[in-house]
Amino acid sequence: MKILVLMGAFFSLLVAIERPKFEDFAAGYERNKASILNYEGMQAFALSENLLAVLKEPNAKLNKYVKYDPFLNLYLVRTDFSLIPTPMADEEQLTRNDWVGIWDPEKPYIGHIKYLAQNIDEKDQLDFKSKVGLLGEPCCDMLGIALSDGSFIGNRYLKHFMKYNDVYWGDIGVDFVEREGKIYVKAVRKNPQFLINDEVTSLDGQPVRDIRRLNERVLFADRGSTIYFNVLRDNQDVNISSIVFEKDIGHFNLPSNKPKPAPTSFKSNLGLSVNAALLVTRVDAGSRAGAAGFMVGDKILRVNNEVVKNFKQLQDLLAKGNDFHILIERAENKLPLHNFGSGLDLRTRGDGKFHFFVRLTK
């Protein structure tokens, strides 16, 4: 028995892959550091010539992005400058003997891939202490984005992430489970063709042996595509074709990537509210604007002989000085003909509208 154990250990040493040196991964960092960026205070990684994966930090938010994926905790950002992405390797082809590491210029982070996640609610795992960075082979292909908790986001997920402008993951309304080397239907959420405890024997004509590959075949499937199953039910073969739909993410409180609407009005601390058309919408009682003679419906044309084109310009002008001569336009039916103030300069236009110079002081 001891001889067999020794022989096994000997053959294991023969097939073992030599551990790479720290310098190998430091060289990988130097070669690929252009793919690693800081984007608005968050760590980011180039996925293509104009797409960035930005790792969301707690209590932080980007103002402009394509989408935020809550499953991966990543923003997808399309840049207006060119990026230098790192070539992607296939993490699924690696064995437990293959060495991987996080490219870092100062400290070694070297080990193996411990586990590939079986579904989107978990992450791929490493068997060594990690940090946020690019996970790769000694030189020089990327395998994914390493996280600080010993997990990583593999390339197969990143490729799907960058494929769509919205958060899309495929679903067929069924959950699977592996028992004693076979794969069964665990739960039916939204697919009456399946029954609990159906044994899945083939997928798209190929034998099913790996629940991870089965789940990812569904997750990465295109919208509206069809997946073909063969299941064993009560010792009878049943063929099922299932159309892929979008996974429900309604329970996530996703930040909106829509630009904030431009403001449509502003209120001055002088008691004057103005809308986007430069029309006065409110004059506060007892305010400076009220004392100057402003009325609701007045249109502001000039401030101190400067033509006003929008209320942002008006806001800036009123913030700069203390004494303003403001040209307003007022409809004739609102003109208080019986009570002109001495500070009002009346100019008629002949079209039922009148222009006034109103003095407004802070």
mmCIF file of C-alpha atoms in Angstrom:
data_model
loop_
_atom_site.group_PDB
_atom_site.id
_atom_site.type_symbol
_atom_site.label_atom_id
_atom_site.label_comp_id
_atom_site.label_asym_id
_atom_site.label_seq_id
_atom_site.Cartn_x
_atom_site.Cartn_y
_atom_site.Cartn_z
ATOM 1 C CA MET A 1 0.000 0.000 0.000
ATOM 2 C CA LYS A 2 2.808 2.403 0.895
ATOM 3 C CA ILE A 3 4.419 1.653 -2.436
ATOM 4 C CA LEU A 4 1.221 2.629 -4.261
ATOM 5 C CA VAL A 5 0.993 5.900 -2.331
ATOM 6 C CA LEU A 6 4.627 6.730 -3.089
ATOM 7 C CA MET A 7 4.122 5.908 -6.756
ATOM 8 C CA GLY A 8 1.045 8.161 -6.849
ATOM 9 C CA ALA A 9 2.964 11.016 -5.278
ATOM 10 C CA PHE A 10 5.824 10.481 -7.718
ATOM 11 C CA PHE A 11 3.555 10.636 -10.763
ATOM 12 C CA SER A 12 1.808 13.709 -9.335
ATOM 13 C CA LEU A 13 5.166 15.454 -9.188
ATOM 14 C CA LEU A 14 5.849 14.481 -12.776
ATOM 15 C CA VAL A 15 2.642 16.056 -14.082
ATOM 16 C CA ALA A 16 2.659 19.058 -11.729
ATOM 17 C CA ILE A 17 3.244 22.412 -13.364
ATOM 18 C CA GLU A 18 6.133 24.406 -11.950
ATOM 19 C CA ARG A 19 5.025 27.359 -9.854
ATOM 20 C CA PRO A 20 5.651 30.610 -11.719
ATOM 21 C CA LYS A 21 7.694 33.341 -10.107
ATOM 22 C CA PHE A 22 6.422 36.696 -8.887
ATOM 23 C CA GLU A 23 8.468 38.305 -11.651
ATOM 24 C CA ASP A 24 6.297 36.529 -14.235
ATOM 25 C CA PHE A 25 3.158 38.274 -12.983
ATOM 26 C CA ALA A 26 4.969 41.573 -12.470
ATOM 27 C CA ALA A 27 5.951 41.354 -16.142
ATOM 28 C CA GLY A 28 2.312 40.636 -16.960
ATOM 29 C CA TYR A 29 1.356 43.812 -15.142
ATOM 30 C CA GLU A 30 3.869 45.891 -17.102
ATOM 31 C CA ARG A 31 2.609 44.452 -20.342
ATOM 32 C CA ASN A 32 -1.084 45.003 -19.533
ATOM 33 C CA LYS A 33 -1.128 48.006 -17.194
ATOM 34 C CA ALA A 34 -2.669 50.167 -19.920
ATOM 35 C CA SER A 35 -5.824 48.048 -19.496
ATOM 36 C CA ILE A 36 -6.105 49.004 -15.815
ATOM 37 C CA LEU A 37 -7.579 52.443 -15.133
ATOM 38 C CA ASN A 38 -9.030 54.628 -12.431
ATOM 39 C CA TYR A 39 -12.343 55.978 -13.689
ATOM 40 C CA GLU A 40 -13.981 58.703 -11.587
ATOM 41 C CA GLY A 41 -12.389 57.257 -8.461
ATOM 42 C CA MET A 42 -13.334 53.634 -9.182
ATOM 43 C CA GLN A 43 -11.195 50.790 -10.499
ATOM 44 C CA ALA A 44 -11.826 50.002 -14.145
ATOM 45 C CA PHE A 45 -10.641 47.516 -16.735
ATOM 46 C CA ALA A 46 -10.656 47.756 -20.535
ATOM 47 C CA LEU A 47 -12.844 45.135 -22.201
ATOM 48 C CA SER A 48 -12.599 46.439 -25.752
ATOM 49 C CA GLU A 49 -11.323 49.473 -27.608
ATOM 50 C CA ASN A 50 -14.149 51.629 -26.204
ATOM 51 C CA LEU A 51 -15.786 49.622 -23.389
ATOM 52 C CA LEU A 52 -14.805 49.724 -19.721
ATOM 53 C CA ALA A 53 -15.903 47.535 -16.827
ATOM 54 C CA VAL A 54 -15.986 49.814 -13.762
ATOM 55 C CA LEU A 55 -16.233 48.145 -10.364
ATOM 56 C CA LYS A 56 -18.848 49.986 -8.300
ATOM 57 C CA GLU A 57 -17.679 51.203 -4.912
ATOM 58 C CA PRO A 58 -20.036 51.485 -1.908
ATOM 59 C CA ASN A 59 -21.788 54.865 -1.718
ATOM 60 C CA ALA A 60 -20.434 55.859 -5.131
ATOM 61 C CA LYS A 61 -22.175 56.308 -8.450
ATOM 62 C CA LEU A 62 -21.186 57.217 -11.979
ATOM 63 C CA ASN A 63 -23.040 60.014 -13.729
ATOM 64 C CA LYS A 64 -22.732 58.594 -17.224
ATOM 65 C CA TYR A 65 -22.655 54.919 -18.213
ATOM 66 C CA VAL A 66 -24.302 52.369 -20.471
ATOM 67 C CA LYS A 67 -25.678 50.165 -17.678
ATOM 68 C CA TYR A 68 -25.073 48.929 -14.160
ATOM 69 C CA ASP A 69 -25.292 45.161 -13.622
ATOM 70 C CA PRO A 70 -26.246 44.282 -10.023
ATOM 71 C CA PHE A 71 -25.207 40.637 -10.420
ATOM 72 C CA LEU A 72 -21.637 41.544 -11.341
ATOM 73 C CA ASN A 73 -21.554 44.899 -9.485
ATOM 74 C CA LEU A 74 -20.093 46.465 -12.622
ATOM 75 C CA TYR A 75 -20.813 49.554 -14.673
ATOM 76 C CA LEU A 76 -20.402 49.273 -18.416
ATOM 77 C CA VAL A 77 -18.963 52.542 -19.741
ATOM 78 C CA ARG A 78 -18.504 53.498 -23.380
ATOM 79 C CA THR A 79 -15.578 55.884 -23.691
ATOM 80 C CA ASP A 80 -14.914 58.601 -26.229
ATOM 81 C CA PHE A 81 -11.204 57.771 -26.097
ATOM 82 C CA SER A 82 -9.399 54.632 -27.251
ATOM 83 C CA LEU A 83 -8.611 51.843 -24.786
ATOM 84 C CA ILE A 84 -6.037 49.050 -24.914
ATOM 85 C CA PRO A 85 -7.799 45.820 -23.885
ATOM 86 C CA THR A 86 -5.981 42.700 -22.739
ATOM 87 C CA PRO A 87 -6.487 39.487 -24.786
ATOM 88 C CA MET A 88 -8.958 37.155 -23.076
ATOM 89 C CA ALA A 89 -8.185 33.498 -22.387
ATOM 90 C CA ASP A 90 -10.727 30.744 -21.682
ATOM 91 C CA GLU A 91 -10.834 30.170 -17.935
ATOM 92 C CA GLU A 92 -12.959 27.063 -18.476
ATOM 93 C CA GLN A 93 -10.029 25.254 -20.114
ATOM 94 C CA LEU A 94 -7.793 25.504 -17.044
ATOM 95 C CA THR A 95 -7.271 22.608 -14.635
ATOM 96 C CA ARG A 96 -6.543 22.645 -10.919
ATOM 97 C CA ASN A 97 -2.862 22.291 -11.786
ATOM 98 C CA ASP A 98 -2.693 25.479 -13.856
ATOM 99 C CA TRP A 99 -1.218 28.504 -12.116
ATOM 100 C CA VAL A 100 -2.971 31.842 -12.244
ATOM 101 C CA GLY A 101 -2.328 35.161 -10.565
ATOM 102 C CA ILE A 102 -3.261 38.794 -10.224
ATOM 103 C CA TRP A 103 -0.949 41.049 -12.191
ATOM 104 C CA ASP A 104 0.657 43.306 -9.602
ATOM 105 C CA PRO A 105 4.008 45.155 -9.617
ATOM 106 C CA GLU A 106 4.661 44.926 -5.875
ATOM 107 C CA LYS A 107 3.293 41.750 -4.307
ATOM 108 C CA PRO A 108 2.712 38.148 -5.449
ATOM 109 C CA TYR A 109 -0.870 36.893 -5.699
ATOM 110 C CA ILE A 110 -0.416 33.412 -7.143
ATOM 111 C CA GLY A 111 -2.442 30.206 -6.925
ATOM 112 C CA HIS A 112 -5.131 28.221 -8.708
ATOM 113 C CA ILE A 113 -8.760 28.493 -9.696
ATOM 114 C CA LYS A 114 -10.613 26.691 -6.922
ATOM 115 C CA TYR A 115 -14.150 26.636 -8.261
ATOM 116 C CA LEU A 116 -16.241 27.940 -11.154
ATOM 117 C CA ALA A 117 -19.638 29.238 -10.064
ATOM 118 C CA GLN A 118 -22.710 27.172 -10.916
ATOM 119 C CA ASN A 119 -25.074 30.105 -11.316
ATOM 120 C CA ILE A 120 -25.249 33.883 -11.379
ATOM 121 C CA ASP A 121 -25.961 34.175 -7.649
ATOM 122 C CA GLU A 122 -22.385 33.183 -6.800
ATOM 123 C CA LYS A 123 -18.879 34.016 -7.998
ATOM 124 C CA ASP A 124 -15.938 32.016 -9.319
ATOM 125 C CA GLN A 125 -13.444 31.281 -6.549
ATOM 126 C CA LEU A 126 -9.657 31.358 -6.159
ATOM 127 C CA ASP A 127 -7.642 29.329 -3.648
ATOM 128 C CA PHE A 128 -5.370 32.199 -2.650
ATOM 129 C CA LYS A 129 -5.582 35.634 -1.061
ATOM 130 C CA SER A 130 -6.684 38.169 -3.620
ATOM 131 C CA LYS A 131 -7.087 41.871 -4.381
ATOM 132 C CA VAL A 132 -9.005 43.827 -7.000
ATOM 133 C CA GLY A 133 -7.122 43.527 -10.269
ATOM 134 C CA LEU A 134 -6.779 41.678 -13.545
ATOM 135 C CA LEU A 135 -6.557 37.924 -13.109
ATOM 136 C CA GLY A 136 -4.406 36.233 -15.707
ATOM 137 C CA GLU A 137 -1.925 33.634 -16.736
ATOM 138 C CA PRO A 138 1.757 34.309 -16.073
ATOM 139 C CA CYS A 139 2.016 35.848 -19.518
ATOM 140 C CA CYS A 140 -0.126 37.378 -20.644
ATOM 141 C CA ASP A 141 -3.814 36.613 -21.281
ATOM 142 C CA MET A 142 -6.589 37.799 -18.996
ATOM 143 C CA LEU A 143 -8.888 35.327 -17.224
ATOM 144 C CA GLY A 144 -11.209 37.790 -15.502
ATOM 145 C CA ILE A 145 -11.453 40.504 -12.872
ATOM 146 C CA ALA A 146 -10.268 39.462 -9.418
ATOM 147 C CA LEU A 147 -12.088 40.787 -6.351
ATOM 148 C CA SER A 148 -10.808 41.353 -2.831
ATOM 149 C CA ASP A 149 -12.721 38.462 -1.229
ATOM 150 C CA GLY A 150 -11.032 35.580 -3.054
ATOM 151 C CA SER A 151 -13.557 35.543 -5.889
ATOM 152 C CA PHE A 152 -13.360 36.666 -9.506
ATOM 153 C CA ILE A 153 -15.596 37.483 -12.464
ATOM 154 C CA GLY A 154 -14.591 35.153 -15.281
ATOM 155 C CA ASN A 155 -14.239 36.173 -18.920
ATOM 156 C CA ARG A 156 -17.337 34.214 -19.950
ATOM 157 C CA TYR A 157 -19.423 36.560 -17.768
ATOM 158 C CA LEU A 158 -17.556 39.664 -18.946
ATOM 159 C CA LYS A 159 -18.145 38.768 -22.608
ATOM 160 C CA HIS A 160 -21.870 38.486 -21.959
ATOM 161 C CA PHE A 161 -21.801 41.709 -19.914
ATOM 162 C CA MET A 162 -20.299 43.716 -22.776
ATOM 163 C CA LYS A 163 -22.612 42.204 -25.396
ATOM 164 C CA TYR A 164 -25.753 44.151 -24.401
ATOM 165 C CA ASN A 165 -26.516 47.775 -23.645
ATOM 166 C CA ASP A 166 -29.016 46.731 -20.970
ATOM 167 C CA VAL A 167 -28.895 44.267 -18.089
ATOM 168 C CA TYR A 168 -29.933 41.030 -19.752
ATOM 169 C CA TRP A 169 -29.540 37.454 -18.503
ATOM 170 C CA GLY A 170 -31.434 34.537 -19.994
ATOM 171 C CA ASP A 171 -34.057 32.528 -18.124
ATOM 172 C CA ILE A 172 -36.464 29.676 -18.893
ATOM 173 C CA GLY A 173 -38.345 29.726 -15.586
ATOM 174 C CA VAL A 174 -36.748 26.521 -14.261
ATOM 175 C CA ASP A 175 -34.093 25.823 -11.596
ATOM 176 C CA PHE A 176 -31.873 22.751 -11.703
ATOM 177 C CA VAL A 177 -30.049 20.707 -9.078
ATOM 178 C CA GLU A 178 -27.382 18.011 -9.246
ATOM 179 C CA ARG A 179 -27.892 14.779 -7.297
ATOM 180 C CA GLU A 180 -25.648 11.708 -7.464
ATOM 181 C CA GLY A 181 -24.076 12.793 -10.715
ATOM 182 C CA LYS A 182 -27.387 13.500 -12.461
ATOM 183 C CA ILE A 183 -29.212 16.772 -13.080
ATOM 184 C CA TYR A 184 -32.856 17.222 -12.143
ATOM 185 C CA VAL A 185 -35.456 19.960 -12.205
ATOM 186 C CA LYS A 186 -35.461 21.461 -8.707
ATOM 187 C CA ALA A 187 -38.183 24.104 -9.111
ATOM 188 C CA VAL A 188 -40.562 25.301 -11.801
ATOM 189 C CA ARG A 189 -41.166 29.058 -11.634
ATOM 190 C CA LYS A 190 -42.565 29.891 -15.044
ATOM 191 C CA ASN A 191 -42.459 26.987 -17.459
ATOM 192 C CA PRO A 192 -45.338 24.458 -17.457
ATOM 193 C CA GLN A 193 -43.499 22.091 -19.821
ATOM 194 C CA PHE A 194 -41.178 20.931 -17.026
ATOM 195 C CA LEU A 195 -42.075 19.001 -13.889
ATOM 196 C CA ILE A 196 -40.133 18.845 -10.626
ATOM 197 C CA ASN A 197 -37.709 15.872 -10.630
ATOM 198 C CA ASP A 198 -37.522 15.645 -14.418
ATOM 199 C CA GLU A 199 -34.042 14.286 -15.156
ATOM 200 C CA VAL A 200 -32.280 16.371 -17.805
ATOM 201 C CA THR A 201 -30.411 14.001 -20.130
ATOM 202 C CA SER A 202 -29.487 16.207 -23.086
ATOM 203 C CA LEU A 203 -29.305 19.851 -24.094
ATOM 204 C CA ASP A 204 -29.347 20.859 -27.756
ATOM 205 C CA GLY A 205 -28.613 17.245 -28.636
ATOM 206 C CA GLN A 206 -25.577 16.918 -26.333
ATOM 207 C CA PRO A 207 -25.462 14.840 -23.112
ATOM 208 C CA VAL A 208 -25.773 16.911 -19.924
ATOM 209 C CA ARG A 209 -23.109 16.213 -17.335
ATOM 210 C CA ASP A 210 -22.328 19.606 -15.797
ATOM 211 C CA ILE A 211 -24.945 21.774 -14.085
ATOM 212 C CA ARG A 212 -22.703 24.821 -14.419
ATOM 213 C CA ARG A 213 -22.585 24.535 -18.200
ATOM 214 C CA LEU A 214 -26.339 23.917 -18.270
ATOM 215 C CA ASN A 215 -27.112 27.033 -16.220
ATOM 216 C CA GLU A 216 -24.717 29.168 -18.238
ATOM 217 C CA ARG A 217 -26.184 27.912 -21.515
ATOM 218 C CA VAL A 218 -29.449 29.485 -20.351
ATOM 219 C CA LEU A 219 -27.899 32.615 -18.808
ATOM 220 C CA PHE A 220 -25.896 33.490 -21.918
ATOM 221 C CA ALA A 221 -28.600 32.574 -24.458
ATOM 222 C CA ASP A 222 -29.883 35.323 -26.760
ATOM 223 C CA ARG A 223 -33.305 36.833 -26.151
ATOM 224 C CA GLY A 224 -36.033 34.839 -27.822
ATOM 225 C CA SER A 225 -33.735 31.966 -28.784
ATOM 226 C CA THR A 226 -34.859 28.363 -28.315
ATOM 227 C CA ILE A 227 -33.112 25.702 -26.235
ATOM 228 C CA TYR A 228 -33.922 22.036 -26.792
ATOM 229 C CA PHE A 229 -34.047 19.607 -23.858
ATOM 230 C CA ASN A 230 -34.531 15.905 -23.485
ATOM 231 C CA VAL A 231 -35.750 14.820 -20.036
ATOM 232 C CA LEU A 232 -36.526 11.477 -18.462
ATOM 233 C CA ARG A 233 -39.943 11.501 -16.809
ATOM 234 C CA ASP A 234 -41.394 8.328 -15.290
ATOM 235 C CA ASN A 235 -38.939 6.331 -17.418
ATOM 236 C CA GLN A 236 -40.231 8.034 -20.565
ATOM 237 C CA ASP A 237 -38.188 10.324 -22.824
ATOM 238 C CA VAL A 238 -39.788 13.735 -23.217
ATOM 239 C CA ASN A 239 -38.586 16.386 -25.686
ATOM 240 C CA ILE A 240 -39.008 20.020 -24.642
ATOM 241 C CA SER A 241 -38.253 23.178 -26.602
ATOM 242 C CA SER A 242 -38.060 26.250 -24.382
ATOM 243 C CA ILE A 243 -37.912 29.878 -25.499
ATOM 244 C CA VAL A 244 -35.459 32.022 -23.534
ATOM 245 C CA PHE A 245 -36.823 35.176 -21.904
ATOM 246 C CA GLU A 246 -35.284 37.912 -19.796
ATOM 247 C CA LYS A 247 -34.457 37.174 -16.173
ATOM 248 C CA ASP A 248 -36.566 39.286 -13.833
ATOM 249 C CA ILE A 249 -34.380 41.821 -12.016
ATOM 250 C CA GLY A 250 -37.257 44.005 -10.839
ATOM 251 C CA HIS A 251 -36.348 43.438 -7.184
ATOM 252 C CA PHE A 252 -33.051 45.269 -7.714
ATOM 253 C CA ASN A 253 -33.135 49.000 -7.097
ATOM 254 C CA LEU A 254 -31.029 49.839 -10.117
ATOM 255 C CA PRO A 255 -29.591 53.337 -10.540
ATOM 256 C CA SER A 256 -30.838 55.013 -13.677
ATOM 257 C CA ASN A 257 -28.402 55.686 -16.490
ATOM 258 C CA LYS A 258 -30.730 58.216 -18.054
ATOM 259 C CA PRO A 259 -29.357 61.769 -18.009
ATOM 260 C CA LYS A 260 -30.989 64.022 -15.493
ATOM 261 C CA PRO A 261 -33.593 66.229 -17.165
ATOM 262 C CA ALA A 262 -32.572 69.798 -17.653
ATOM 263 C CA PRO A 263 -34.156 72.136 -15.103
ATOM 264 C CA THR A 264 -37.235 73.929 -16.421
ATOM 265 C CA SER A 265 -37.359 76.803 -13.952
ATOM 266 C CA PHE A 266 -35.505 78.545 -11.189
ATOM 267 C CA LYS A 267 -36.368 80.704 -8.220
ATOM 268 C CA SER A 268 -34.294 83.743 -7.338
ATOM 269 C CA ASN A 269 -33.718 84.732 -3.721
ATOM 270 C CA LEU A 270 -35.202 88.078 -4.767
ATOM 271 C CA GLY A 271 -38.659 86.451 -4.814
ATOM 272 C CA LEU A 272 -38.848 85.859 -8.562
ATOM 273 C CA SER A 273 -39.642 82.472 -10.186
ATOM 274 C CA VAL A 274 -38.973 82.134 -13.923
ATOM 275 C CA ASN A 275 -39.590 79.235 -16.330
ATOM 276 C CA ALA A 276 -37.598 78.072 -19.376
ATOM 277 C CA ALA A 277 -39.427 80.561 -21.631
ATOM 278 C CA LEU A 278 -38.230 83.387 -19.317
ATOM 279 C CA LEU A 279 -41.791 84.025 -18.182
ATOM 280 C CA VAL A 280 -42.354 85.030 -14.585
ATOM 281 C CA THR A 281 -44.386 82.257 -12.929
ATOM 282 C CA ARG A 282 -44.457 83.573 -9.362
ATOM 283 C CA VAL A 283 -43.717 86.775 -7.459
ATOM 284 C CA ASP A 284 -43.443 86.334 -3.712
ATOM 285 C CA ALA A 285 -45.421 88.784 -1.607
ATOM 286 C CA GLY A 286 -43.227 91.335 0.204
ATOM 287 C CA SER A 287 -40.181 90.405 -1.908
ATOM 288 C CA ARG A 288 -37.745 92.660 -3.765
ATOM 289 C CA ALA A 289 -39.250 91.481 -7.060
ATOM 290 C CA GLY A 290 -42.743 92.371 -5.837
ATOM 291 C CA ALA A 291 -41.620 95.832 -4.752
ATOM 292 C CA ALA A 292 -39.996 96.398 -8.162
ATOM 293 C CA GLY A 293 -43.330 95.802 -9.900
ATOM 294 C CA PHE A 294 -42.945 92.333 -11.457
ATOM 295 C CA MET A 295 -46.157 90.458 -12.325
ATOM 296 C CA VAL A 296 -46.848 86.857 -13.246
ATOM 297 C CA GLY A 297 -46.718 86.554 -17.043
ATOM 298 C CA ASP A 298 -43.998 89.171 -17.550
ATOM 299 C CA LYS A 299 -41.304 88.059 -19.979
ATOM 300 C CA ILE A 300 -37.691 89.009 -19.227
ATOM 301 C CA LEU A 301 -35.809 90.286 -22.299
ATOM 302 C CA ARG A 302 -32.665 92.058 -21.075
ATOM 303 C CA VAL A 303 -30.672 92.566 -17.898
ATOM 304 C CA ASN A 304 -28.455 95.667 -17.842
ATOM 305 C CA ASN A 305 -28.595 95.852 -21.671
ATOM 306 C CA GLU A 306 -27.542 92.190 -22.080
ATOM 307 C CA VAL A 307 -30.018 90.084 -24.079
ATOM 308 C CA VAL A 308 -31.147 87.127 -21.972
ATOM 309 C CA LYS A 309 -31.450 83.864 -23.929
ATOM 310 C CA ASN A 310 -32.179 81.333 -21.166
ATOM 311 C CA PHE A 311 -32.864 81.261 -17.476
ATOM 312 C CA LYS A 312 -29.410 79.836 -16.688
ATOM 313 C CA GLN A 313 -27.945 83.052 -18.122
ATOM 314 C CA LEU A 314 -30.492 85.054 -16.122
ATOM 315 C CA GLN A 315 -29.551 83.165 -12.984
ATOM 316 C CA ASP A 316 -25.862 83.945 -13.541
ATOM 317 C CA LEU A 317 -26.542 87.642 -14.208
ATOM 318 C CA LEU A 318 -28.612 88.080 -11.056
ATOM 319 C CA ALA A 319 -25.899 86.363 -9.023
ATOM 320 C CA LYS A 320 -23.178 88.776 -10.152
ATOM 321 C CA GLY A 321 -24.450 92.244 -9.264
ATOM 322 C CA ASN A 322 -26.632 94.161 -6.854
ATOM 323 C CA ASP A 323 -28.467 96.656 -9.077
ATOM 324 C CA PHE A 324 -30.281 95.628 -12.271
ATOM 325 C CA HIS A 325 -32.229 97.381 -15.011
ATOM 326 C CA ILE A 326 -34.431 94.653 -16.440
ATOM 327 C CA LEU A 327 -36.400 94.991 -19.670
ATOM 328 C CA ILE A 328 -39.672 93.066 -19.485
ATOM 329 C CA GLU A 329 -42.526 92.469 -21.887
ATOM 330 C CA ARG A 330 -46.097 92.641 -20.564
ATOM 331 C CA ALA A 331 -49.431 92.077 -22.291
ATOM 332 C CA GLU A 332 -51.720 95.110 -22.574
ATOM 333 C CA ASN A 333 -54.541 93.447 -20.661
ATOM 334 C CA LYS A 334 -52.232 93.173 -17.639
ATOM 335 C CA LEU A 335 -50.989 96.721 -17.835
ATOM 336 C CA PRO A 336 -51.965 98.781 -14.745
ATOM 337 C CA LEU A 337 -52.592 101.954 -16.788
ATOM 338 C CA HIS A 338 -54.085 103.737 -13.812
ATOM 339 C CA ASN A 339 -51.028 103.291 -11.610
ATOM 340 C CA PHE A 340 -47.643 103.564 -13.365
ATOM 341 C CA GLY A 341 -44.761 103.783 -10.910
ATOM 342 C CA SER A 342 -42.236 106.564 -11.293
ATOM 343 C CA GLY A 343 -39.484 103.989 -11.732
ATOM 344 C CA LEU A 344 -41.134 102.386 -14.799
ATOM 345 C CA ASP A 345 -40.037 103.379 -18.312
ATOM 346 C CA LEU A 346 -42.926 102.570 -20.715
ATOM 347 C CA ARG A 347 -42.278 101.866 -24.406
ATOM 348 C CA THR A 348 -45.195 100.896 -26.692
ATOM 349 C CA ARG A 349 -44.864 98.427 -29.570
ATOM 350 C CA GLY A 350 -48.245 98.757 -31.291
ATOM 351 C CA ASP A 351 -49.008 95.012 -30.994
ATOM 352 C CA GLY A 352 -50.827 94.945 -27.676
ATOM 353 C CA LYS A 353 -47.622 94.334 -25.741
ATOM 354 C CA PHE A 354 -45.502 96.819 -23.863
ATOM 355 C CA HIS A 355 -41.874 96.854 -22.766
ATOM 356 C CA PHE A 356 -40.860 98.159 -19.337
ATOM 357 C CA PHE A 357 -37.524 98.856 -17.761
ATOM 358 C CA VAL A 358 -37.823 97.741 -14.139
ATOM 359 C CA ARG A 359 -35.178 98.465 -11.547
ATOM 360 C CA LEU A 360 -34.442 95.574 -9.238
ATOM 361 C CA THR A 361 -32.033 95.874 -6.324
ATOM 362 C CA LYS A 362 -30.804 93.349 -3.785
#
